[in-house]
mmCIF file of C-alpha atoms in Angstrom:
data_model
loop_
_atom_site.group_PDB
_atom_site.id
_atom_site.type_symbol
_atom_site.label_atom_id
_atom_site.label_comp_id
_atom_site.label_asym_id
_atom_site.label_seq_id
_atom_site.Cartn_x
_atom_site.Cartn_y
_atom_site.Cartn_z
ATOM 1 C CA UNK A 8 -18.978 10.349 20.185
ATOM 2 C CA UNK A 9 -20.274 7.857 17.710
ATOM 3 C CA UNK A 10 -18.113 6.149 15.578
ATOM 4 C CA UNK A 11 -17.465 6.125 11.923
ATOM 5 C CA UNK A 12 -18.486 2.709 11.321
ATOM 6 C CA UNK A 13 -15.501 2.037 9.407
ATOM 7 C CA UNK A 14 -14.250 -1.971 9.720
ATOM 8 C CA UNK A 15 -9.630 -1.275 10.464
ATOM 9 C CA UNK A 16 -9.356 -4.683 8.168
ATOM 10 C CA UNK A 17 -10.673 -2.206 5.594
ATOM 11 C CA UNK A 18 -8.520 0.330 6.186
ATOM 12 C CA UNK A 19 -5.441 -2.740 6.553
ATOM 13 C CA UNK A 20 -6.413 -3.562 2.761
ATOM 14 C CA UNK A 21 -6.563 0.224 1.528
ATOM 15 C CA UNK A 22 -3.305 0.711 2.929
ATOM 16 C CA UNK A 23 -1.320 -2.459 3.160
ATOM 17 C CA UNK A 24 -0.825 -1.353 7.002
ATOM 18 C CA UNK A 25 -0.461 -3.471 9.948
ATOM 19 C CA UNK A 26 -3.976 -4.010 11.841
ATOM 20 C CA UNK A 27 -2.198 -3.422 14.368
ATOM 21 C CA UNK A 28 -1.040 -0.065 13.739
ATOM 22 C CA UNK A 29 -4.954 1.132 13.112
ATOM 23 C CA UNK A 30 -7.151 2.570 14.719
ATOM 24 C CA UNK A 31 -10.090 -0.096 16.263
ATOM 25 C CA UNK A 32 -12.398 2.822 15.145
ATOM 26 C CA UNK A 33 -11.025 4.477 11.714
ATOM 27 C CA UNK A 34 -12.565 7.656 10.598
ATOM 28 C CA UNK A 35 -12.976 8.899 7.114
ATOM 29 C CA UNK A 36 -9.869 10.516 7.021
ATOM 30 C CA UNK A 37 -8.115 6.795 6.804
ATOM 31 C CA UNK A 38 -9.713 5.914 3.518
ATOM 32 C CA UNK A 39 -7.819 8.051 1.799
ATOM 33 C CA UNK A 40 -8.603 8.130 -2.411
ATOM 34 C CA UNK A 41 -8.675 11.177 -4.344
ATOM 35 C CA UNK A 42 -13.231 11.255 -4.844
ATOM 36 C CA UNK A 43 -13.798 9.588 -0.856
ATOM 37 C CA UNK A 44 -14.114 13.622 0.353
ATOM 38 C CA UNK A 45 -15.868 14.599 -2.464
ATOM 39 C CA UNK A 46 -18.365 11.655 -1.769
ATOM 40 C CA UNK A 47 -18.323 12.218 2.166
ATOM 41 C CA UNK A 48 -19.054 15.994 1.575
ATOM 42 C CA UNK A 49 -22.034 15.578 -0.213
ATOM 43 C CA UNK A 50 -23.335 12.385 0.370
ATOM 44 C CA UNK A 51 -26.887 13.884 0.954
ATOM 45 C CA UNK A 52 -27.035 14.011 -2.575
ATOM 46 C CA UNK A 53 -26.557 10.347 -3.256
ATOM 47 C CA UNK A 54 -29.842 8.489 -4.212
ATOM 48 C CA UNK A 55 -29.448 5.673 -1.666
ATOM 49 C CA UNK A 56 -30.398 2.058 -3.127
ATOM 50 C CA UNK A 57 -32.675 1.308 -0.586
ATOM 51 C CA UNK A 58 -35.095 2.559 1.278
ATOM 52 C CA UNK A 59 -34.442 4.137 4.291
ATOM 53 C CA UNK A 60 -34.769 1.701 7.247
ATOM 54 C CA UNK A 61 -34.132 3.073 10.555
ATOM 55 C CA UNK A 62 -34.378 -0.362 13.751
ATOM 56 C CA UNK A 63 -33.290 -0.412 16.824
ATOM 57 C CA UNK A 64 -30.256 -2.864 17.386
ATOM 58 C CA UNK A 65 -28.543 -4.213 20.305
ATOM 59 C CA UNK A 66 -24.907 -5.164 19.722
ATOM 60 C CA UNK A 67 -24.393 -8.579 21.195
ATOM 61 C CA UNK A 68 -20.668 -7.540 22.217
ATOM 62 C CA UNK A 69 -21.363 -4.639 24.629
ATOM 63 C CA UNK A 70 -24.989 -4.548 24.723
ATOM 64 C CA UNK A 71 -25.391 -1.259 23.704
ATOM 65 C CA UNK A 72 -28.727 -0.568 21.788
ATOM 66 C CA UNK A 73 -29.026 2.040 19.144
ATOM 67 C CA UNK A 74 -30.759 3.011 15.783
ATOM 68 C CA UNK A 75 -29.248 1.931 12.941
ATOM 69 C CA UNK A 76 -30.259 2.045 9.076
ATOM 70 C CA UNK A 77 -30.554 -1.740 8.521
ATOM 71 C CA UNK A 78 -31.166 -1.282 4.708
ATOM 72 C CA UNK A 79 -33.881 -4.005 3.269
ATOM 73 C CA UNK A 80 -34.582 -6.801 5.414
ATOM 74 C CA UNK A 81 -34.745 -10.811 3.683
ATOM 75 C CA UNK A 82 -36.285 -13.295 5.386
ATOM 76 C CA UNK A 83 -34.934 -16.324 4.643
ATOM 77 C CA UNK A 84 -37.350 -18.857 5.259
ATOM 78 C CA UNK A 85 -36.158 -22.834 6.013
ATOM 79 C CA UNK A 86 -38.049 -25.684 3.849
ATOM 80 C CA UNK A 87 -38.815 -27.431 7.006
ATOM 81 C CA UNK A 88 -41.277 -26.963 9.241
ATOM 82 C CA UNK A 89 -39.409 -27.768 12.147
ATOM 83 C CA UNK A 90 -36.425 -25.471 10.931
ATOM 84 C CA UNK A 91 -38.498 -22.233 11.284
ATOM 85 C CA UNK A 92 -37.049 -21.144 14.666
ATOM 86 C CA UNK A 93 -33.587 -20.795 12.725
ATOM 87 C CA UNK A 94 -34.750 -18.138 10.383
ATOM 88 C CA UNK A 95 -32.675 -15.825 9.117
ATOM 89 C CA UNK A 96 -32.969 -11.760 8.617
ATOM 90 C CA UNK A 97 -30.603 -10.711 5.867
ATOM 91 C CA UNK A 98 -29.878 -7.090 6.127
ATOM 92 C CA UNK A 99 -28.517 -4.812 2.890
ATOM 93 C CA UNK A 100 -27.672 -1.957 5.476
ATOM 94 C CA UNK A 101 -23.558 -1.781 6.568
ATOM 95 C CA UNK A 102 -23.706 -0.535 9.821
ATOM 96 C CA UNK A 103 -21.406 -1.460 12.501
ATOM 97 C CA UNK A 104 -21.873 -0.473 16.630
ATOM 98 C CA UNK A 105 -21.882 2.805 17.470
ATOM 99 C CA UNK A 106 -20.191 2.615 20.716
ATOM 100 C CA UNK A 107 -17.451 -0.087 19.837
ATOM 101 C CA UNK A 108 -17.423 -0.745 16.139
ATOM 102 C CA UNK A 109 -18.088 -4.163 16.299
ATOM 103 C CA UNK A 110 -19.934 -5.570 12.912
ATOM 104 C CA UNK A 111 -22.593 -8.590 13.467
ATOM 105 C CA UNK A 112 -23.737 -10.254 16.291
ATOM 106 C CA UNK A 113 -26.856 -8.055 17.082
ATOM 107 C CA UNK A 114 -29.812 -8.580 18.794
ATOM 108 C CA UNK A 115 -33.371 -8.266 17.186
ATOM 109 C CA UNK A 116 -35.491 -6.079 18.421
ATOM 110 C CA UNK A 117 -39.353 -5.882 18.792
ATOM 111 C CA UNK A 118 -39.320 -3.397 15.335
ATOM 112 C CA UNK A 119 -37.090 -6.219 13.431
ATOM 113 C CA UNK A 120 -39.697 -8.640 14.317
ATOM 114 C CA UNK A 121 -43.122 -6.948 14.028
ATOM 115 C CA UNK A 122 -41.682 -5.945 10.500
ATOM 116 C CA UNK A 123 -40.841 -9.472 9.724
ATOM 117 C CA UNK A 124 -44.521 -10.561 10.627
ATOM 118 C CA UNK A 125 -46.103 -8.066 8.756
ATOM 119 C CA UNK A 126 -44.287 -8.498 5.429
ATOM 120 C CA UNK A 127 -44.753 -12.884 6.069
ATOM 121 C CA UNK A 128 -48.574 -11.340 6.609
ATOM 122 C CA UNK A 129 -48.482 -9.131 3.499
ATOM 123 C CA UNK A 130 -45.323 -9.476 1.094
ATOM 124 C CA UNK A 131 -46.610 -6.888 -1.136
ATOM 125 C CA UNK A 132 -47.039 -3.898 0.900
ATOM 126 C CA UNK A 133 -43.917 -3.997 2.909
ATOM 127 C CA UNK A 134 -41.832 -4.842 0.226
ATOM 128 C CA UNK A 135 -39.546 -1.649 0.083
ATOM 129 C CA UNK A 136 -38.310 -2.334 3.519
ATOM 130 C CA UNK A 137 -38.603 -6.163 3.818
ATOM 131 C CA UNK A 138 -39.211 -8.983 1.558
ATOM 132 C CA UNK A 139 -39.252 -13.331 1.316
ATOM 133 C CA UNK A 140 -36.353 -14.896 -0.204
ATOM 134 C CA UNK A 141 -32.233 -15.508 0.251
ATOM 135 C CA UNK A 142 -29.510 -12.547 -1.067
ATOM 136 C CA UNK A 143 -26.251 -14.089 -1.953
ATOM 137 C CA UNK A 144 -22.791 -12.674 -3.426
ATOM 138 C CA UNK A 145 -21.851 -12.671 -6.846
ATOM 139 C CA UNK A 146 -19.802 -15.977 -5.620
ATOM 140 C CA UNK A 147 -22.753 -17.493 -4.158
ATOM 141 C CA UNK A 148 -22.331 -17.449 -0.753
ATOM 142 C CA UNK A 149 -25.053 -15.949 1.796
ATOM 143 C CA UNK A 150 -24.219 -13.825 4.994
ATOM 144 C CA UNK A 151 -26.756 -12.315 7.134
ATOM 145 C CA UNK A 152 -25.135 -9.347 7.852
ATOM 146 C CA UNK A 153 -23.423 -6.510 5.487
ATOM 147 C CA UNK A 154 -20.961 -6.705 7.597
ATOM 148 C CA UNK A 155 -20.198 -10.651 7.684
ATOM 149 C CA UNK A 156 -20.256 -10.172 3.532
ATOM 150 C CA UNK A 157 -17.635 -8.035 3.974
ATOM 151 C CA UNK A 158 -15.466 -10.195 6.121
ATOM 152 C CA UNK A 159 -15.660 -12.964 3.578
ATOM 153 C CA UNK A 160 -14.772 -10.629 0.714
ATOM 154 C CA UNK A 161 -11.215 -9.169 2.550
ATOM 155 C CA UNK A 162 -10.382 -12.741 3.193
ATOM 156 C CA UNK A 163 -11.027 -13.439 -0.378
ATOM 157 C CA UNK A 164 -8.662 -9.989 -0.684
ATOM 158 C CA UNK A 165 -6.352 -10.974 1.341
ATOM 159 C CA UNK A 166 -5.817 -14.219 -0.380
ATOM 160 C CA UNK A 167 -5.241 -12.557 -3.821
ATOM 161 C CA UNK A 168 -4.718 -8.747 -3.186
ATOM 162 C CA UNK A 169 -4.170 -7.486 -6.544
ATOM 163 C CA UNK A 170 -7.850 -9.010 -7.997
ATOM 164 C CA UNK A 171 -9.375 -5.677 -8.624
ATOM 165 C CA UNK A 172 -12.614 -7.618 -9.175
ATOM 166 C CA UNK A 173 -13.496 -8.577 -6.189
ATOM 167 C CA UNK A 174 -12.524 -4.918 -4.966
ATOM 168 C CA UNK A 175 -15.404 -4.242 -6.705
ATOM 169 C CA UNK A 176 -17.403 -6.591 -5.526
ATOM 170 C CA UNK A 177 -16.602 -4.876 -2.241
ATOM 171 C CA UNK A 178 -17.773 -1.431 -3.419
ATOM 172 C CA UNK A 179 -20.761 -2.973 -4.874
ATOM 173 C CA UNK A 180 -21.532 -4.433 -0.867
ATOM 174 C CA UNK A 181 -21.122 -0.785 0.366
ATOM 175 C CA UNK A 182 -23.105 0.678 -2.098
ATOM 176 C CA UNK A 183 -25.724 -0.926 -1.447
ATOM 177 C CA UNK A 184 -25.343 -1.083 2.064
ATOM 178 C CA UNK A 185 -25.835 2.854 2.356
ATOM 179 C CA UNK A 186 -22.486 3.512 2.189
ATOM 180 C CA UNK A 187 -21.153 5.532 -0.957
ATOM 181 C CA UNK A 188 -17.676 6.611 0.643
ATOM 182 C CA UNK A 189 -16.642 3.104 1.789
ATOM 183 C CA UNK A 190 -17.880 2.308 -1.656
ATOM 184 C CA UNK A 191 -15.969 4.653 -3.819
ATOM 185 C CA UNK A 192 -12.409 3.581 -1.724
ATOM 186 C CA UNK A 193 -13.096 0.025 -2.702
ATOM 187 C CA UNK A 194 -13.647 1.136 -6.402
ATOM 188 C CA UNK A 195 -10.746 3.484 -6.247
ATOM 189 C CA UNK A 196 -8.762 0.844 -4.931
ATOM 190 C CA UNK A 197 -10.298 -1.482 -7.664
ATOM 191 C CA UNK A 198 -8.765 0.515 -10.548
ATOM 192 C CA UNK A 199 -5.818 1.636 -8.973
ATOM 193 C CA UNK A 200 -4.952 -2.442 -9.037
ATOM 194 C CA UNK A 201 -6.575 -3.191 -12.605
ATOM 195 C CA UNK A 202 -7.278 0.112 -14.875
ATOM 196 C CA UNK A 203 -9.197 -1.992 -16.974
ATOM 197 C CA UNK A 204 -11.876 -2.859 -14.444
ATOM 198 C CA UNK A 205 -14.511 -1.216 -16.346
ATOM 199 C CA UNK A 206 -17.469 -1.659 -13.894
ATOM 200 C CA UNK A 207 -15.442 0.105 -11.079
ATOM 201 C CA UNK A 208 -14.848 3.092 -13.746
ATOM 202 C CA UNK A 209 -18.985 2.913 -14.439
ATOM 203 C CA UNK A 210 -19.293 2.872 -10.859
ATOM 204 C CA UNK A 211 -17.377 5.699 -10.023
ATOM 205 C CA UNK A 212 -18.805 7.701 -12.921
ATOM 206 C CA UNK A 213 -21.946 7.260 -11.490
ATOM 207 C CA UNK A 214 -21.145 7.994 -7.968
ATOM 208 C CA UNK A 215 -19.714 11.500 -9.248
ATOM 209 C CA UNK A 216 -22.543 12.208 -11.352
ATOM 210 C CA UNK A 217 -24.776 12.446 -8.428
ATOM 211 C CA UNK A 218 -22.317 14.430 -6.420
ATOM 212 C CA UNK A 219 -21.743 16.798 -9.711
ATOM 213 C CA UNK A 220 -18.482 16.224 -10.573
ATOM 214 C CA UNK A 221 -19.484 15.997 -13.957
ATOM 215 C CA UNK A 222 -15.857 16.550 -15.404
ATOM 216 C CA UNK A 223 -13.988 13.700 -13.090
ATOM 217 C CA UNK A 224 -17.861 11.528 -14.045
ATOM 218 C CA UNK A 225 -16.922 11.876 -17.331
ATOM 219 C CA UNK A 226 -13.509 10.980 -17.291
ATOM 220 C CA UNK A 227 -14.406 7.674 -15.873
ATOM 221 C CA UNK A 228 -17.446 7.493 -18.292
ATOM 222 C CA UNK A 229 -15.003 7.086 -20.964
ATOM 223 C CA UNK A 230 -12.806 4.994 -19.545
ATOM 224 C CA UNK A 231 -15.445 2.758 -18.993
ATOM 225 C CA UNK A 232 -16.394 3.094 -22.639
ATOM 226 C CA UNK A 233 -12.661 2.154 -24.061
ATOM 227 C CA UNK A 234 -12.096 -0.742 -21.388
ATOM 228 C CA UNK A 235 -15.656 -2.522 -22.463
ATOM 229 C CA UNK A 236 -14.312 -4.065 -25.348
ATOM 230 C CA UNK A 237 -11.848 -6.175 -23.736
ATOM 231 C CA UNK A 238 -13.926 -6.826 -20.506
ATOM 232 C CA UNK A 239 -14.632 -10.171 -19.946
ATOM 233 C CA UNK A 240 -16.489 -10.862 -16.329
ATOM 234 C CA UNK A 241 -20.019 -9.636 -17.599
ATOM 235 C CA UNK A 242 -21.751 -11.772 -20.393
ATOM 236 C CA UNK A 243 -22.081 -9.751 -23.848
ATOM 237 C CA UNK A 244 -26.055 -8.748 -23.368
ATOM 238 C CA UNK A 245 -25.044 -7.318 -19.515
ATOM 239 C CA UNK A 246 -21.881 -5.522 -21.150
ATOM 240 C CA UNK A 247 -24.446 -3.691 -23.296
ATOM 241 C CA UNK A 248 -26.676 -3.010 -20.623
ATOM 242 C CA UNK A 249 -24.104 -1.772 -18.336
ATOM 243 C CA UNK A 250 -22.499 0.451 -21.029
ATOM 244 C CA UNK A 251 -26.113 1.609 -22.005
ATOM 245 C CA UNK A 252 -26.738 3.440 -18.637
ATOM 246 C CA UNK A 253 -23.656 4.660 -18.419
ATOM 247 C CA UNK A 254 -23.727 6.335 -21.434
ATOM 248 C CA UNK A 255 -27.518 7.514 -20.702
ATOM 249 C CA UNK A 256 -25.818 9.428 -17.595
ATOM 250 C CA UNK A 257 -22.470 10.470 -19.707
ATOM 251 C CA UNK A 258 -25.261 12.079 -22.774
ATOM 252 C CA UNK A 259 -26.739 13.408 -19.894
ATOM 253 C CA UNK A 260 -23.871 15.361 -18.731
ATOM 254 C CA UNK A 261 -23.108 16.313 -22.255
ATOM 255 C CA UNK A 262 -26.355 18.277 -22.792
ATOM 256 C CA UNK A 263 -26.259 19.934 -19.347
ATOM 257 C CA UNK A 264 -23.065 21.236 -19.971
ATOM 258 C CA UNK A 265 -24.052 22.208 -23.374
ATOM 259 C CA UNK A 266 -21.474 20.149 -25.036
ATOM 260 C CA UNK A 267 -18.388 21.816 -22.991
ATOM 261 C CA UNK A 268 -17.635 18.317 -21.482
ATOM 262 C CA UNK A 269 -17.201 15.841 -24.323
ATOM 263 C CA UNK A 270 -19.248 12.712 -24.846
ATOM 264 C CA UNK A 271 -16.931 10.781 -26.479
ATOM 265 C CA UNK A 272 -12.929 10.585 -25.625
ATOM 266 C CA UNK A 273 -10.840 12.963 -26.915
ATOM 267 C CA UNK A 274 -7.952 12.152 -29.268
ATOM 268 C CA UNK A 275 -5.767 12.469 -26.307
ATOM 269 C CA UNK A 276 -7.403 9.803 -24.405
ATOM 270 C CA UNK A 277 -7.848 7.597 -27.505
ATOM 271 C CA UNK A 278 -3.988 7.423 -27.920
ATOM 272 C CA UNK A 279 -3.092 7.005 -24.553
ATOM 273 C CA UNK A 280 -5.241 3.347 -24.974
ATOM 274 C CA UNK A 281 -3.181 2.651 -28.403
ATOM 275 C CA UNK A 282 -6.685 3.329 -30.551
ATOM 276 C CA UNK A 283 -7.412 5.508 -33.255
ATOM 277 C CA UNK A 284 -10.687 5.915 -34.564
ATOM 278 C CA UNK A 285 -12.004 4.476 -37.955
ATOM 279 C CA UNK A 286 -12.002 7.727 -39.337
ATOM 280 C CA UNK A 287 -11.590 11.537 -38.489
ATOM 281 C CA UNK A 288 -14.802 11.745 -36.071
ATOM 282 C CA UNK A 289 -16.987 9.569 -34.136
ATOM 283 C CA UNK A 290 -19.698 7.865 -36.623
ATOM 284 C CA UNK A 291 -22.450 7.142 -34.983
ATOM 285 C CA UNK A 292 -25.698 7.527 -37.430
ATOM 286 C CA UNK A 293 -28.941 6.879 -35.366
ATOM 287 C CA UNK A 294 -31.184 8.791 -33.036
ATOM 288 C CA UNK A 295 -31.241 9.086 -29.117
ATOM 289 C CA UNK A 296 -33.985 9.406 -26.894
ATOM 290 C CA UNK A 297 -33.235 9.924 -23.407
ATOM 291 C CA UNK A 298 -36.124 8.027 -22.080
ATOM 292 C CA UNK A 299 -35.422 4.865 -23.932
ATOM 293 C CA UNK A 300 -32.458 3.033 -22.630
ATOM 294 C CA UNK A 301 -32.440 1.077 -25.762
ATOM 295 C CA UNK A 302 -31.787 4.039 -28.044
ATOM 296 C CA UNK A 303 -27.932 3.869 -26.308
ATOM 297 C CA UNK A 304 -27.571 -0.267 -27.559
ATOM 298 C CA UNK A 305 -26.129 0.977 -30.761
ATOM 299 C CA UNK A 306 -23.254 3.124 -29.387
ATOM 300 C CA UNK A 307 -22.925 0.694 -26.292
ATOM 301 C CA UNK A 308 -22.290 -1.949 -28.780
ATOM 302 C CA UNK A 309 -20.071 0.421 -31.197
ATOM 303 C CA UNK A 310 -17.540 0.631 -28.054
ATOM 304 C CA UNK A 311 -18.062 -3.437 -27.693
ATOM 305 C CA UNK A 312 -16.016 -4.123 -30.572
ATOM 306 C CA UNK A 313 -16.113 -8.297 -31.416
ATOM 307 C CA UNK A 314 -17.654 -9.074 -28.142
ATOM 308 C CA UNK A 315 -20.909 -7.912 -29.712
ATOM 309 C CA UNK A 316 -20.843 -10.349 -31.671
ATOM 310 C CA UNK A 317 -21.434 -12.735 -28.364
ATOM 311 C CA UNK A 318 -25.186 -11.365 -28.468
ATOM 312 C CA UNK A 319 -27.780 -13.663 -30.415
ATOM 313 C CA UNK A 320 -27.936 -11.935 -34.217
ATOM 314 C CA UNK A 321 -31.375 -11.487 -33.224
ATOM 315 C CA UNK A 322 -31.095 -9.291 -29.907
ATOM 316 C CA UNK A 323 -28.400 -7.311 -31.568
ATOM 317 C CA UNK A 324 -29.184 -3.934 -32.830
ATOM 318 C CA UNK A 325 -25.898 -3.600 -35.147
ATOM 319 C CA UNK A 326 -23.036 -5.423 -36.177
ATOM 320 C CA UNK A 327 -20.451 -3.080 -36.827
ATOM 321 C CA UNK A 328 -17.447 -4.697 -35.071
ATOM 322 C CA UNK A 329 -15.351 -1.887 -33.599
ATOM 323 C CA UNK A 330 -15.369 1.923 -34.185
ATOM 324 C CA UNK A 331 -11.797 1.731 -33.473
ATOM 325 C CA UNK A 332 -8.729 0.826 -35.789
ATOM 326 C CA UNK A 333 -6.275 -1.811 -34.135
ATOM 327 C CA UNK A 334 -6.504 -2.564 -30.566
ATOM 328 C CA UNK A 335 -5.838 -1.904 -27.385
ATOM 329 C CA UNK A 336 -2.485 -1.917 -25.832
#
C-alpha cells in the first residue's frame, strides 16, 4: 500500500511526541488540526501552484522506482565550465518514497533529463514544468529537494519551537510543493503558537475558500485584516498587497453569499482585539471593481493603520491612519 508521504519529524513537531513513538510512515490521521480533513477531503478542488509534473524516480535508499509529481523543475546552472557535471535539479514537488518514506536521495531518470535538455534547448516553451535559475528560502538558503527544505526548516523549529513564522514558512514549502493538507497543519500550527501571524490566517483563508468553507475562510479573512496593522515581517507595499488579495477573495465571498457572511468583522470580533471602530459603521467611501486588485489598496491600507504610512506618499492611495479607535491589545 503506498504511503502517505508524510515526514514522522513533522508529525514530532505537530505533536511535541517522541520520534520514537511515531509511526516511520504517518498517515493523515496524525496531523491532526481542526481544517487538515476538510482540506484532505476535497483537495481535488485546490488549484495546485504548479503545474502538474508527473517523473519517474528511483529512491536511492531502496531502489524502488515510481511516479512521482516532482512539481517545477530549476536547473541550477554552475558559472564554470568545468562545474557543469555538478548541476543541480531543484524540484518544488514534496514527495517522499512510496515504498519506504524516505525524502531525497533519488535517482534521475531518462524523463528528468530529456526535460532538462529541452528547456536548456528552449527556456520558453517548457517553462511551466522546468525553467534556468536557483530557488532559495525566505532565509536564503537553497535545497534541491522539497523535502531537504523541509529538514532545514524543523531544525530551524526545533531550535526555537514557538516562532510561528517559520511555521509558516513551512506551510508555504508544502503549498507549493502540492501539498495543501501538510500545508494547512503547519499554518494551523503557526497560529495556534502566534495568533497574530497574519499571513498564516491569509493563508488559511485562502486554502478554505477553495475548499468552500466560506464561513471558517472568512473568519480567518478577518483576522488577517485586524492582525495587519501590527504585522511587521512583510515590508509596508507587500502588507498591502497581501491584504489586497485577501480581501479580493473575502468581497468575493461576501457577494456569493449575498451579504449573509460579513465582509468586515463584526462588533464581536472587534472587541475581542480591544478595537472599536471610528464611528458606528465601517467608512469606507470609494468604489470596487473585482477585476482590479488595486481598487482593494484603499481598504487594505484602512486596516494598515500607521504602517501605511511606511509606503512612499506617492504609491499610497490614502492616508487615513487607522479606521480603528485605540489599539490593539
Amino acid at each position: 500500500m503506498p504511503k502517505k508521504q508524510i515526514n514522522p519529524k513533522l508529525i514530532s513537531a505537530l505533536t511535541g511526541r517522541e520520534l520514537d513513538s511515531i509511526s516511520p510512515s504517518p498517515i493523515n490521521k496524525d496531523l491532526g488540526g481542526k481544517y487538515v480533513k476538510t482540506i484532505i477531503d476535497r483537495k481535488s478542488k485546490i488549484e495546485p501552484i504548479f503545474q502538474k509534473n508527473e517523473m519517474m524516480m528511483q529512491c536511492k535508499r531502496c531502489g524502488q522506482k515510481g511516479k512521482y509529481d516532482v512539481g517545477l523543475i530549476s536547473i541550477d546552472i554552475p558559472e564554470k565550465k568545468e562545474d557543469i557535471d555538478n548541476t543541480i535539479r531543484q524540484m518544488t514537488g514534496y514527495f517522499r518514497c512510496n515504498h519506504c518514506n524516505a525524502g531525497g536521495e533519488w535517482e534521475d531518470s531518462s524523463e528528468v533529463l530529456m526535460l532538462s535538455i529541452m528547456t536548456l534547448l528552449d527556456p520558453d516553451e517548457f517553462s511551466d514544468l522546468c525553467q534556468i535559475g536557483k530557488m532559495q528560502l525566505y532565509d536564503g538558503t537553497s535545497h534541491q529537494y522539497a523535502t531537504d527544505g523541509e529538514e532545514h526548516l524543523l531544525q530551524k523549529i526545533a531550535k526555537d519551537p514557538n516562532d510561528g513564522f517559520i511555521w509558516n514558512r513551512l506551510g508555504n514549502l508544502y503549498q507549493k510543493g502540492g501539498r495543501p493538507e501538510l500545508a494547512m497543519a503547519a499554518f494551523e500550527k503557526s497560529i495556534e503558537i502566534d495568533p497574530k501571524q497574519m499571513e498564516s490566517h491569509y493563508s488559511i483563508g485562502t486554502l478554505l475558500s477553495e475548499v468552500n468553507d466560506n464561513q471558517q475562510a472568512m473568519h480567518h479573512f478577518h483576522q488577517m485584516m485586524l492582525t495587519a496593522e501590527e504585522y511587521k515581517q512583510m515590508d509596508a507595499e507587500n502588507l498591502r498587497e497581501l491584504l489586497s488579495f485577501g480581501l479580493h477573495v473575502a468581497f468575493d465571498i461576501f457577494i456569493h453569499s449575498n451579504g449573509k457572511i460579513p465582509l468586515f468583522p463584526t462588533t464581536d470580533v472587534l472587541l475581542s482585539f480591544g478595537k472599536e471602530l471610528d464611528g458606528e459603521t465601517y467608512t469606507l467611501d470609494f468604489e470596487i471593481h473585482p477585476d482590479d486588485l488595486t481598487s482593494f489598496y484603499p481598504i487594505a491600507e484602512s486596516f494598515m493603520g500607521k504602517r501605511v504610512n511606511e509606503i512612499p506618499k506617492k504609491k499610497r492611495i490614502k492616508t487615513a491612519a487607522s479606521l480603528f479607535k485605540g489599539k490593539s491589545k
